[in-house]
mmCIF file of N, CA, C and O in Angstrom:
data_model
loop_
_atom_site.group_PDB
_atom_site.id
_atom_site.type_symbol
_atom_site.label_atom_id
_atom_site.label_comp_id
_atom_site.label_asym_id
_atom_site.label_seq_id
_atom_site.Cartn_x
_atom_site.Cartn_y
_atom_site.Cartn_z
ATOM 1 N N UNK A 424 -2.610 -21.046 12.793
ATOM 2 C CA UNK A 424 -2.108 -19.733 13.135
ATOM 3 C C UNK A 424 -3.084 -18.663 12.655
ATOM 4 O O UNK A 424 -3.792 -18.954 11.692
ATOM 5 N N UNK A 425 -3.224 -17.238 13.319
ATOM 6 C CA UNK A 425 -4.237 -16.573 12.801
ATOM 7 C C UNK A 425 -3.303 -15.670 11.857
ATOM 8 O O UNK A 425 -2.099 -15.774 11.622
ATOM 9 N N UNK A 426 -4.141 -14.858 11.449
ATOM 10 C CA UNK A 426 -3.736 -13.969 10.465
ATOM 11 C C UNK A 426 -2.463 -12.901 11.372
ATOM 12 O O UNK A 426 -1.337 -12.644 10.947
ATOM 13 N N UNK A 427 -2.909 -12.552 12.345
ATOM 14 C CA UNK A 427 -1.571 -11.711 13.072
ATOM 15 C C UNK A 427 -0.500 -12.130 13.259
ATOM 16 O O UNK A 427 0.511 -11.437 13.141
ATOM 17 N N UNK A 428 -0.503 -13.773 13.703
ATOM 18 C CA UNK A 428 0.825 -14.359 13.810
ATOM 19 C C UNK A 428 1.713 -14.964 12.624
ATOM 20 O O UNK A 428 2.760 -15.608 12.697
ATOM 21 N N UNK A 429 0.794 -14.460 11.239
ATOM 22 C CA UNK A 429 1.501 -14.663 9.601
ATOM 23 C C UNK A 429 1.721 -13.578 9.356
ATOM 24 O O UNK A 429 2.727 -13.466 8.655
ATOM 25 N N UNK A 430 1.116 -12.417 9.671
ATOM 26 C CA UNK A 430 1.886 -11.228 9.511
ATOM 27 C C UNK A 430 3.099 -10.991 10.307
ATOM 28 O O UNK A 430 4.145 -10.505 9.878
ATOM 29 N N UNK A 431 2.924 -11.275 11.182
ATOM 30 C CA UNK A 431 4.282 -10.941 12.090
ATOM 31 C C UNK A 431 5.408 -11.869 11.651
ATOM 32 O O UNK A 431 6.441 -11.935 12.318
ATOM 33 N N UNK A 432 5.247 -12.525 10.638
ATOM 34 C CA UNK A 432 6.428 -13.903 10.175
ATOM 35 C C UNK A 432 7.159 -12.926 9.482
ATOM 36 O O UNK A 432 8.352 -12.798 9.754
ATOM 37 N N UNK A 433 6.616 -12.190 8.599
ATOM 38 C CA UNK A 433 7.216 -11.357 7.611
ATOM 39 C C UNK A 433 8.093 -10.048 8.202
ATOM 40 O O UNK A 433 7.527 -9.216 8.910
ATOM 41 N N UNK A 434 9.068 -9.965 7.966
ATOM 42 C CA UNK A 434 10.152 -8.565 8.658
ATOM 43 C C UNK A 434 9.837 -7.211 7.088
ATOM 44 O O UNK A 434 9.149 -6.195 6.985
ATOM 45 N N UNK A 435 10.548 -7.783 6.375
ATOM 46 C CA UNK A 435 10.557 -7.020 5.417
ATOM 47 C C UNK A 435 10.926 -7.523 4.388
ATOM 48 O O UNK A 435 11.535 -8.593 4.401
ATOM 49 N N UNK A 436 10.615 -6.809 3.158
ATOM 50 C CA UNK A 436 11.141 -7.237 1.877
ATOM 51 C C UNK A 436 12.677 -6.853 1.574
ATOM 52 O O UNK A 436 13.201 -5.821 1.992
ATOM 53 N N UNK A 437 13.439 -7.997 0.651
ATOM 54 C CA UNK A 437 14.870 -7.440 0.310
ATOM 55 C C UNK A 437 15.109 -6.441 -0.763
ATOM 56 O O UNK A 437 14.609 -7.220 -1.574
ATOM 57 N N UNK A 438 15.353 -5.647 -1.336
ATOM 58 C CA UNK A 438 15.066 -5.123 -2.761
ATOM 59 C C UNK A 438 16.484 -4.779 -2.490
ATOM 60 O O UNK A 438 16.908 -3.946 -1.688
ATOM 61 N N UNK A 439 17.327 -5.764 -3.504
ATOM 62 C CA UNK A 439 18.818 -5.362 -3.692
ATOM 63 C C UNK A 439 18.960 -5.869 -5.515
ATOM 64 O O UNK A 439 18.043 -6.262 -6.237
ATOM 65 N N UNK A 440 20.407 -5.688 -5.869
ATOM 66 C CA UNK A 440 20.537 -5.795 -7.805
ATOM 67 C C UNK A 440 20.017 -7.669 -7.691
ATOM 68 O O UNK A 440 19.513 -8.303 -8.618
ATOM 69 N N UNK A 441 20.180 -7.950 -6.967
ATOM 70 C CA UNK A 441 20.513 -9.869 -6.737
ATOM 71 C C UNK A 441 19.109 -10.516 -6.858
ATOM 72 O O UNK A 441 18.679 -11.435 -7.555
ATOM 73 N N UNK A 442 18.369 -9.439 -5.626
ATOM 74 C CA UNK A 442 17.115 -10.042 -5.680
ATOM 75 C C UNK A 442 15.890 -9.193 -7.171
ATOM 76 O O UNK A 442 14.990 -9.765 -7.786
ATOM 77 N N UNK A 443 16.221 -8.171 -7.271
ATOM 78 C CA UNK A 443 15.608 -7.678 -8.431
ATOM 79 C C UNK A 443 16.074 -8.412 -9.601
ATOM 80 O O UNK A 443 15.454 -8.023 -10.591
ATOM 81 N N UNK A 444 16.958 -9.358 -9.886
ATOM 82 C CA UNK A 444 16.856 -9.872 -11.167
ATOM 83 C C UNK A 444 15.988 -10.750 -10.935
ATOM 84 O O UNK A 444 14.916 -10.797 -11.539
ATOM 85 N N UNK A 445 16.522 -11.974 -9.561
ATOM 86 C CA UNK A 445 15.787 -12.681 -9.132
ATOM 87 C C UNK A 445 14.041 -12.628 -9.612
ATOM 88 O O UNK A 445 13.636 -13.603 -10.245
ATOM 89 N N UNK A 446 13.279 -11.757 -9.373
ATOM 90 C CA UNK A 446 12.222 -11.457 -9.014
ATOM 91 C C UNK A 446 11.765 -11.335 -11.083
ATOM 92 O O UNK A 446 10.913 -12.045 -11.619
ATOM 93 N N UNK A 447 12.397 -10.542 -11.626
ATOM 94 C CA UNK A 447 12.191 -10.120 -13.132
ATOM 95 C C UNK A 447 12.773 -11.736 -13.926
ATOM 96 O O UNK A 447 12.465 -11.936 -15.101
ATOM 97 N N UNK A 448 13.267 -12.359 -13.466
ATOM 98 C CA UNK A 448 14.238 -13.849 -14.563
ATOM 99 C C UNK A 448 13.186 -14.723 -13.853
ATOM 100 O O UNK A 448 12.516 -15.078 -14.823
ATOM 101 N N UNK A 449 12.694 -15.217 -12.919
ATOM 102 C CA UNK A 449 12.246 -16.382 -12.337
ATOM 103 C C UNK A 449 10.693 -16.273 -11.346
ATOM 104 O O UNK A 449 10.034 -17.255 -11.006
ATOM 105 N N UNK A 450 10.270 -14.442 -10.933
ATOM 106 C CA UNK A 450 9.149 -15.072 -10.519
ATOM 107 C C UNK A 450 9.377 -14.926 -9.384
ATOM 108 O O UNK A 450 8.360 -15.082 -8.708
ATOM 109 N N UNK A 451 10.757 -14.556 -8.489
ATOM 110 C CA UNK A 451 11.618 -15.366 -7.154
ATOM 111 C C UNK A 451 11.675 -13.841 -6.166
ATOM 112 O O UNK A 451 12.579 -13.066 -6.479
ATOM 113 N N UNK A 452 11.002 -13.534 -5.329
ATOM 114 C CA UNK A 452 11.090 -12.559 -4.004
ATOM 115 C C UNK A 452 11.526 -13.396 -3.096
ATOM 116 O O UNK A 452 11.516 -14.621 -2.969
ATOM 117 N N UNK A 453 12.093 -12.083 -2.197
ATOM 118 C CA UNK A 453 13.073 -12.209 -1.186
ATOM 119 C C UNK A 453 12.699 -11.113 0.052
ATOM 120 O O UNK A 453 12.527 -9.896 -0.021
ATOM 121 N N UNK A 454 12.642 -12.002 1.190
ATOM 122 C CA UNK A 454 12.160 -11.514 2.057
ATOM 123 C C UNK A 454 12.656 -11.704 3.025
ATOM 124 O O UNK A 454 13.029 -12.865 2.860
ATOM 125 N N UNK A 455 13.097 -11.309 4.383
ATOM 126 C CA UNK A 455 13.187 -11.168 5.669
ATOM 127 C C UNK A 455 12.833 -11.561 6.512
ATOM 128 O O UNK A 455 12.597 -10.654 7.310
ATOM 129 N N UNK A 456 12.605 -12.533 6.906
ATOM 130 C CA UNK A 456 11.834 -13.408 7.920
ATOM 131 C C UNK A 456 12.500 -13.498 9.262
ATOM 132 O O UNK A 456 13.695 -13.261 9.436
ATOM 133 N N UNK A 457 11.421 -13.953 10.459
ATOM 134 C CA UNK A 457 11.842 -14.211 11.941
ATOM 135 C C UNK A 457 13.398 -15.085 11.928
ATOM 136 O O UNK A 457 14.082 -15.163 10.907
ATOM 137 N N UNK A 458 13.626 -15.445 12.696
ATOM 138 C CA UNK A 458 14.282 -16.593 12.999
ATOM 139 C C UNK A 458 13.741 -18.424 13.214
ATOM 140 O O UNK A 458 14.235 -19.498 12.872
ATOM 141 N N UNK A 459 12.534 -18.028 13.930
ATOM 142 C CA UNK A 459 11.868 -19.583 14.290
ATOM 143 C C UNK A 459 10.731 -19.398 13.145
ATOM 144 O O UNK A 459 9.638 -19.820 13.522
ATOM 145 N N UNK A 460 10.743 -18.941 12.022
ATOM 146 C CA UNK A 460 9.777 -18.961 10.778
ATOM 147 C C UNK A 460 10.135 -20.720 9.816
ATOM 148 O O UNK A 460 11.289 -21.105 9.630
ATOM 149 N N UNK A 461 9.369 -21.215 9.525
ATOM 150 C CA UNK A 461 9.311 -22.341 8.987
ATOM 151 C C UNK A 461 8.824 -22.352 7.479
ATOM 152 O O UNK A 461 8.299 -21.250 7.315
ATOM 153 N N UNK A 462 8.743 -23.122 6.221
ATOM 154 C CA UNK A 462 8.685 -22.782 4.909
ATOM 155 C C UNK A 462 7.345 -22.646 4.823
ATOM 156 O O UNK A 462 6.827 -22.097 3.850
ATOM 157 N N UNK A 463 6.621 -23.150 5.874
ATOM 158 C CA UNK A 463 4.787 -23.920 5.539
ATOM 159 C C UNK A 463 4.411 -21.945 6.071
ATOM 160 O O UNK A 463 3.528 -21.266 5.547
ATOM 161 N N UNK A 464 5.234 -21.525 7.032
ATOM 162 C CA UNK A 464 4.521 -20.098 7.913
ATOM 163 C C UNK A 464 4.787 -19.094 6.480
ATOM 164 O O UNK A 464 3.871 -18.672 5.775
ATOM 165 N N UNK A 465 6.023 -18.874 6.286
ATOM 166 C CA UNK A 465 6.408 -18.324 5.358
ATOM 167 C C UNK A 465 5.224 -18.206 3.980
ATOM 168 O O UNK A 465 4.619 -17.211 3.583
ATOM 169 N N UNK A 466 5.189 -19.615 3.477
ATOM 170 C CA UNK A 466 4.577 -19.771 2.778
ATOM 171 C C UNK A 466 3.027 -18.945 2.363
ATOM 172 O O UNK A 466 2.617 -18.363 1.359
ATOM 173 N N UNK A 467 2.333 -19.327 4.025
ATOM 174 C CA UNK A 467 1.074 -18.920 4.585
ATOM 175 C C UNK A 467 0.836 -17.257 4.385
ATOM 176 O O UNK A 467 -0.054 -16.585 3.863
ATOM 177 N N UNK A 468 1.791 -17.029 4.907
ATOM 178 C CA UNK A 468 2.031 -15.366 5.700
ATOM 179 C C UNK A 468 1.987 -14.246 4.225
ATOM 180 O O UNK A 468 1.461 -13.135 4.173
ATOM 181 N N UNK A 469 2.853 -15.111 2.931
ATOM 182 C CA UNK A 469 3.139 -14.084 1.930
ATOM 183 C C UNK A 469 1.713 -14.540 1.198
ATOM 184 O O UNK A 469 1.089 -13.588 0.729
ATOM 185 N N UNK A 470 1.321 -15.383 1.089
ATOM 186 C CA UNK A 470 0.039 -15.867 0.119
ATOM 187 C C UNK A 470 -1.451 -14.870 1.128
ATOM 188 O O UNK A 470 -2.386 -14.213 0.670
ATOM 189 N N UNK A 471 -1.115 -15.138 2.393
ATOM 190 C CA UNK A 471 -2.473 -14.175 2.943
ATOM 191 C C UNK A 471 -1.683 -12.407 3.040
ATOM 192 O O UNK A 471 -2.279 -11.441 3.515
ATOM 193 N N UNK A 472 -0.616 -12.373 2.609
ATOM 194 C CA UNK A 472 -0.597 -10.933 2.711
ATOM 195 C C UNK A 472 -0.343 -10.235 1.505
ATOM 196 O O UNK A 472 -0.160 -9.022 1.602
ATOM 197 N N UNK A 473 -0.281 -10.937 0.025
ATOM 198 C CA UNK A 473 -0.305 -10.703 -0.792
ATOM 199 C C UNK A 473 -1.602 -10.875 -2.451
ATOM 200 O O UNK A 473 -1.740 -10.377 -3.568
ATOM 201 N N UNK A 474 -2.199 -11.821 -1.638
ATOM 202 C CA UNK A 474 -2.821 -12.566 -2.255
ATOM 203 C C UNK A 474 -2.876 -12.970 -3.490
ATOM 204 O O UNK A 474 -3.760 -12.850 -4.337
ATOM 205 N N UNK A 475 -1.338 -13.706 -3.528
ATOM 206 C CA UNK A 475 -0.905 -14.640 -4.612
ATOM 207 C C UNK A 475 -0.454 -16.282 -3.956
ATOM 208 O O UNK A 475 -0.216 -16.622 -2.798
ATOM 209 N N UNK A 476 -0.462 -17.008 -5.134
ATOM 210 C CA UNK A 476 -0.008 -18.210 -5.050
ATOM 211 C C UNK A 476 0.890 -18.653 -4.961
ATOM 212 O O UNK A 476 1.804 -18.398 -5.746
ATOM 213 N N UNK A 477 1.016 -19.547 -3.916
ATOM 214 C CA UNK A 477 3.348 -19.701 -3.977
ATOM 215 C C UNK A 477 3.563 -20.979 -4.524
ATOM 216 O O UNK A 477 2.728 -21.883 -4.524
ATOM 217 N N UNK A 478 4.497 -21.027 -4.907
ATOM 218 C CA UNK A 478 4.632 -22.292 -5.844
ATOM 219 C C UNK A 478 5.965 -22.864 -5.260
ATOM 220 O O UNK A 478 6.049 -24.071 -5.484
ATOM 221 N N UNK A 479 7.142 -22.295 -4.504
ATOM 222 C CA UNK A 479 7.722 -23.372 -3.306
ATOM 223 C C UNK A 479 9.062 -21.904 -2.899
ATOM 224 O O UNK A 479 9.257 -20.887 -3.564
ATOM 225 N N UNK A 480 9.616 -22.251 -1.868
ATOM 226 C CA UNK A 480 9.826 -21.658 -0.309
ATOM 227 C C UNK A 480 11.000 -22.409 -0.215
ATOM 228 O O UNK A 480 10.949 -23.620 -0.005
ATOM 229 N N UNK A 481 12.408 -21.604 -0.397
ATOM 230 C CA UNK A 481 13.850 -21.556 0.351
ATOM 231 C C UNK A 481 14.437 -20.830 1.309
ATOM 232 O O UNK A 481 15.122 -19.831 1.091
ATOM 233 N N UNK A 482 14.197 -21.291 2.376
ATOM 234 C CA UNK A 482 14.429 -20.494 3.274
ATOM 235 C C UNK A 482 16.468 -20.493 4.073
ATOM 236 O O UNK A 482 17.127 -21.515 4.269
ATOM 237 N N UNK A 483 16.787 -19.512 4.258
ATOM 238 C CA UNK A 483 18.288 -20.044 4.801
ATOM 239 C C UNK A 483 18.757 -18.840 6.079
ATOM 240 O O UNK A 483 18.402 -17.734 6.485
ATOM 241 N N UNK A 484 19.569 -19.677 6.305
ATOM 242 C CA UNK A 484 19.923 -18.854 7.982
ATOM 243 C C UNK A 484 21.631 -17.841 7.192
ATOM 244 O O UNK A 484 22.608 -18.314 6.610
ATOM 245 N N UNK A 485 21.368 -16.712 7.473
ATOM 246 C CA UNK A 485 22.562 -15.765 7.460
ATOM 247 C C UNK A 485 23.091 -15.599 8.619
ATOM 248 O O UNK A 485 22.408 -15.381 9.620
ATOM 249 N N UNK A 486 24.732 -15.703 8.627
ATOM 250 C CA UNK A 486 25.424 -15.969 9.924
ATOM 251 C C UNK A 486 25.993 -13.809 9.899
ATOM 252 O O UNK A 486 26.176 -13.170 8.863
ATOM 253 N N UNK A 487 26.085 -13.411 10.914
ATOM 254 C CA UNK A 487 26.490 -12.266 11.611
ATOM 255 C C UNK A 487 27.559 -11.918 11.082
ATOM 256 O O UNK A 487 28.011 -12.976 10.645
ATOM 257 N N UNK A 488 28.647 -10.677 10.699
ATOM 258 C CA UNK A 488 29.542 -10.623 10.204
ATOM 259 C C UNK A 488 30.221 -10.377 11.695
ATOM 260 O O UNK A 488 29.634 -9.737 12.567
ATOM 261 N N UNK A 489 31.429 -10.917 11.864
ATOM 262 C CA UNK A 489 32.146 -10.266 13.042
ATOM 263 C C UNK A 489 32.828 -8.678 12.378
ATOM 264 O O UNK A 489 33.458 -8.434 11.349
ATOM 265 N N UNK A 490 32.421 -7.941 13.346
ATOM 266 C CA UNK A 490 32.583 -6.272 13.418
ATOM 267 C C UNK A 490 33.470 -6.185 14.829
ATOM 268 O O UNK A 490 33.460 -6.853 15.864
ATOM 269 N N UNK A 491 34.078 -5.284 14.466
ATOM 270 C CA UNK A 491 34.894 -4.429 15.134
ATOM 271 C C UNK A 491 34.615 -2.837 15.501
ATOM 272 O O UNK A 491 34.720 -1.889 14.723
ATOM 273 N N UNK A 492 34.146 -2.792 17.209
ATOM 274 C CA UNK A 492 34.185 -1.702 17.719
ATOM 275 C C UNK A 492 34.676 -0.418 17.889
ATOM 276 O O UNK A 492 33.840 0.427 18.208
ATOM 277 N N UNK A 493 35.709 -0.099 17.770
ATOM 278 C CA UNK A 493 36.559 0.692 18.543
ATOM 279 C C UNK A 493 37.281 -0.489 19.232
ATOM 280 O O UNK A 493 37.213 -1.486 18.514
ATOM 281 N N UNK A 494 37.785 -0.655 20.104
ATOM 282 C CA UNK A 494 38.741 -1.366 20.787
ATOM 283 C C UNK A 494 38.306 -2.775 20.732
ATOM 284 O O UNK A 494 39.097 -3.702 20.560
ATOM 285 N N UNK A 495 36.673 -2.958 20.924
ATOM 286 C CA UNK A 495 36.090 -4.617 21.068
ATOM 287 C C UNK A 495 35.637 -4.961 19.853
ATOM 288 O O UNK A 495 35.458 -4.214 18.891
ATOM 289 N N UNK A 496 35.451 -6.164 19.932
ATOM 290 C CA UNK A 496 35.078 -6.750 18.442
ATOM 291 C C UNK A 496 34.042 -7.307 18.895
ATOM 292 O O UNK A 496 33.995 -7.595 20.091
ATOM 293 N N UNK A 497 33.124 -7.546 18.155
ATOM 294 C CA UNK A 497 31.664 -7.681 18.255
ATOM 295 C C UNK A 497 31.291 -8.646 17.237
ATOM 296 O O UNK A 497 32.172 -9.184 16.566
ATOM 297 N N UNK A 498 30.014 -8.923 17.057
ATOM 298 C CA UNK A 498 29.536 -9.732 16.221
ATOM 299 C C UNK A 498 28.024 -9.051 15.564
ATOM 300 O O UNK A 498 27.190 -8.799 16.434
ATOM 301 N N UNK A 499 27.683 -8.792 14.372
ATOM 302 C CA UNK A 499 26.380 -8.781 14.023
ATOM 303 C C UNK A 499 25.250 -9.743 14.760
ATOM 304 O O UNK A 499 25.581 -10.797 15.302
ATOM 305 N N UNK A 500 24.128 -9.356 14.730
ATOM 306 C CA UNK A 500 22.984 -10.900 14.623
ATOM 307 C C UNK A 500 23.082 -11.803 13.657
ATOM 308 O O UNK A 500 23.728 -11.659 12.619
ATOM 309 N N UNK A 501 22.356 -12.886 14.021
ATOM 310 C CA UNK A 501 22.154 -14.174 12.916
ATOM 311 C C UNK A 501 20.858 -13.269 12.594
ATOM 312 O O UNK A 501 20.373 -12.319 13.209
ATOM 313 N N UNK A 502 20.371 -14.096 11.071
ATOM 314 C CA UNK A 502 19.251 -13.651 10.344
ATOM 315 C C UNK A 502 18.617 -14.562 9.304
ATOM 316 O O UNK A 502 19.470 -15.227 8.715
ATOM 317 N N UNK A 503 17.204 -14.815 8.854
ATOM 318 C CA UNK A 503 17.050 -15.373 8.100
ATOM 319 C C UNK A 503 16.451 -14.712 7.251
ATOM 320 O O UNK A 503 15.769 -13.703 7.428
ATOM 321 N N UNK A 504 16.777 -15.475 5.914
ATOM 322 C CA UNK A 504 15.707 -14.749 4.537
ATOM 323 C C UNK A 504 15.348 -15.759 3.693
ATOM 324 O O UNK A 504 16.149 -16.652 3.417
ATOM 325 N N UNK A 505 14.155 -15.725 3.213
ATOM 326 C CA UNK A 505 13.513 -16.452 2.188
ATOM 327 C C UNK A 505 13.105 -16.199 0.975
ATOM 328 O O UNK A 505 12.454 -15.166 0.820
ATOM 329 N N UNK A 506 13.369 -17.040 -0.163
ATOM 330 C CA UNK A 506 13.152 -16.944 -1.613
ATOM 331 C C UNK A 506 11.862 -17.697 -2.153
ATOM 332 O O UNK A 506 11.751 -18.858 -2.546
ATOM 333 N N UNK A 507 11.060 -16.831 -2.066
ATOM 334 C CA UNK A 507 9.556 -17.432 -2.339
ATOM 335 C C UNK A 507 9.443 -16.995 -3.862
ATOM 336 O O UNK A 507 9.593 -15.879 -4.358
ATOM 337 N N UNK A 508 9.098 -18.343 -4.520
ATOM 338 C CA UNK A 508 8.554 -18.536 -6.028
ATOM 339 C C UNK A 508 7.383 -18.700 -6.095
ATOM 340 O O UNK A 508 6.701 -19.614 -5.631
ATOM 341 N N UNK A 509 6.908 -17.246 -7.060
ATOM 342 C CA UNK A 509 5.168 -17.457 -7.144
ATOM 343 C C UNK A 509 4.664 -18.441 -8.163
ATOM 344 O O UNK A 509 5.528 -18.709 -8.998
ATOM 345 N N UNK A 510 3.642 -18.989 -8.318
ATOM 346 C CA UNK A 510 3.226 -19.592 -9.665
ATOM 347 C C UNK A 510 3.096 -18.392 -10.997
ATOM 348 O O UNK A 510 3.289 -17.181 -10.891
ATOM 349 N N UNK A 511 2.753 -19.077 -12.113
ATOM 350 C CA UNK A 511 3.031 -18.252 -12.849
ATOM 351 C C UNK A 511 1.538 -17.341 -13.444
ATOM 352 O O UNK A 511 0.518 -18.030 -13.420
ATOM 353 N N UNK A 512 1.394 -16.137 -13.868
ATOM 354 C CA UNK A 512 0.283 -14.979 -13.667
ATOM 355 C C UNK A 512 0.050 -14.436 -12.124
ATOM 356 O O UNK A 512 -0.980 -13.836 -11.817
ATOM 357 N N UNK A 513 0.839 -14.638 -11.427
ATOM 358 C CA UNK A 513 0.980 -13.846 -10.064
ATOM 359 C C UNK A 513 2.222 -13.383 -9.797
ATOM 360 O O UNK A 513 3.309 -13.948 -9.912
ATOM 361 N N UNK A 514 1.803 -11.743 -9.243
ATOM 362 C CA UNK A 514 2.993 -10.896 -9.064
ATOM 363 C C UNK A 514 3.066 -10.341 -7.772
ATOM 364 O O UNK A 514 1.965 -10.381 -7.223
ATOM 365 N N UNK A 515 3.947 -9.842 -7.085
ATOM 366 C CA UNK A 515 3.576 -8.389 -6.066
ATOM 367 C C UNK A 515 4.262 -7.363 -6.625
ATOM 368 O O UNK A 515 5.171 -7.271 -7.449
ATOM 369 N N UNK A 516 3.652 -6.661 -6.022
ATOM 370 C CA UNK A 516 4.651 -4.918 -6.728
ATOM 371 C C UNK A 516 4.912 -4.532 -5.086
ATOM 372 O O UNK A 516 4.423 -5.057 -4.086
ATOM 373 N N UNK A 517 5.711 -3.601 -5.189
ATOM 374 C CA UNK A 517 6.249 -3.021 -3.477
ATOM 375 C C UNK A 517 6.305 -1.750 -3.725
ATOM 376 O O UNK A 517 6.732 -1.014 -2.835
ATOM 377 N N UNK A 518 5.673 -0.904 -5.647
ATOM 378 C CA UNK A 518 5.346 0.135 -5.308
ATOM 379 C C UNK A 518 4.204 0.706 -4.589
ATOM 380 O O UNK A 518 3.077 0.229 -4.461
ATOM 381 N N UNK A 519 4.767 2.004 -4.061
ATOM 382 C CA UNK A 519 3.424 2.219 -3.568
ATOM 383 C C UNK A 519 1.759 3.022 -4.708
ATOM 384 O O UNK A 519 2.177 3.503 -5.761
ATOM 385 N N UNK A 520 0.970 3.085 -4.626
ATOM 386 C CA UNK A 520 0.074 2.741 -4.993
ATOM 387 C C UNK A 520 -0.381 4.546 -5.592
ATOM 388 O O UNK A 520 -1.453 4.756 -6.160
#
């Protein structure tokens, strides 16, 4: 895969209380990924766009909440997100600079 199609794996980062401990106790970011993203792309995509080392990749499918319209009821999208563990002396920061 080239470098555009590992960037495009990545949606966005999560920054919620869950994943910020995550990230400060273990090392452990959380990220936003495609749907057809795999642990090896994932893997690829945050190590060439961060340039740190990953040390292993949980990836899981989030199911849609059913919502209610006004009169129709609806459904959210499906979604996936991944919990990438760096090795240890590697960080990212998501401040800006």
């Amino acid at each position: 895969m080239s470098n555009y199609q590992l960037i495009d794996i990545l949606d966005a980062p999560i920054i919620s209380e869950k994943s910020t401990i995550a990230a400060e106790k273990d090392n452990r970011f959380v990220f936003k990924v495609k749907k057809q993203a795999t642990k090896i792309q994932v893997k690829k995509a945050v190590e060439a766009m961060f340039s740190v080392e990953v040390d292993s990749v949980h990836v899981l499918n989030v199911k849609g909440k059913k919502k209610r319209f006004g009169k129709t009821l609806g459904q959210r999208s499906d979604w996936k997100k991944a919990y990438v563990k760096l090795k240890p002396g590697h960080d990212i920061s998501f401040a800006t600079p």
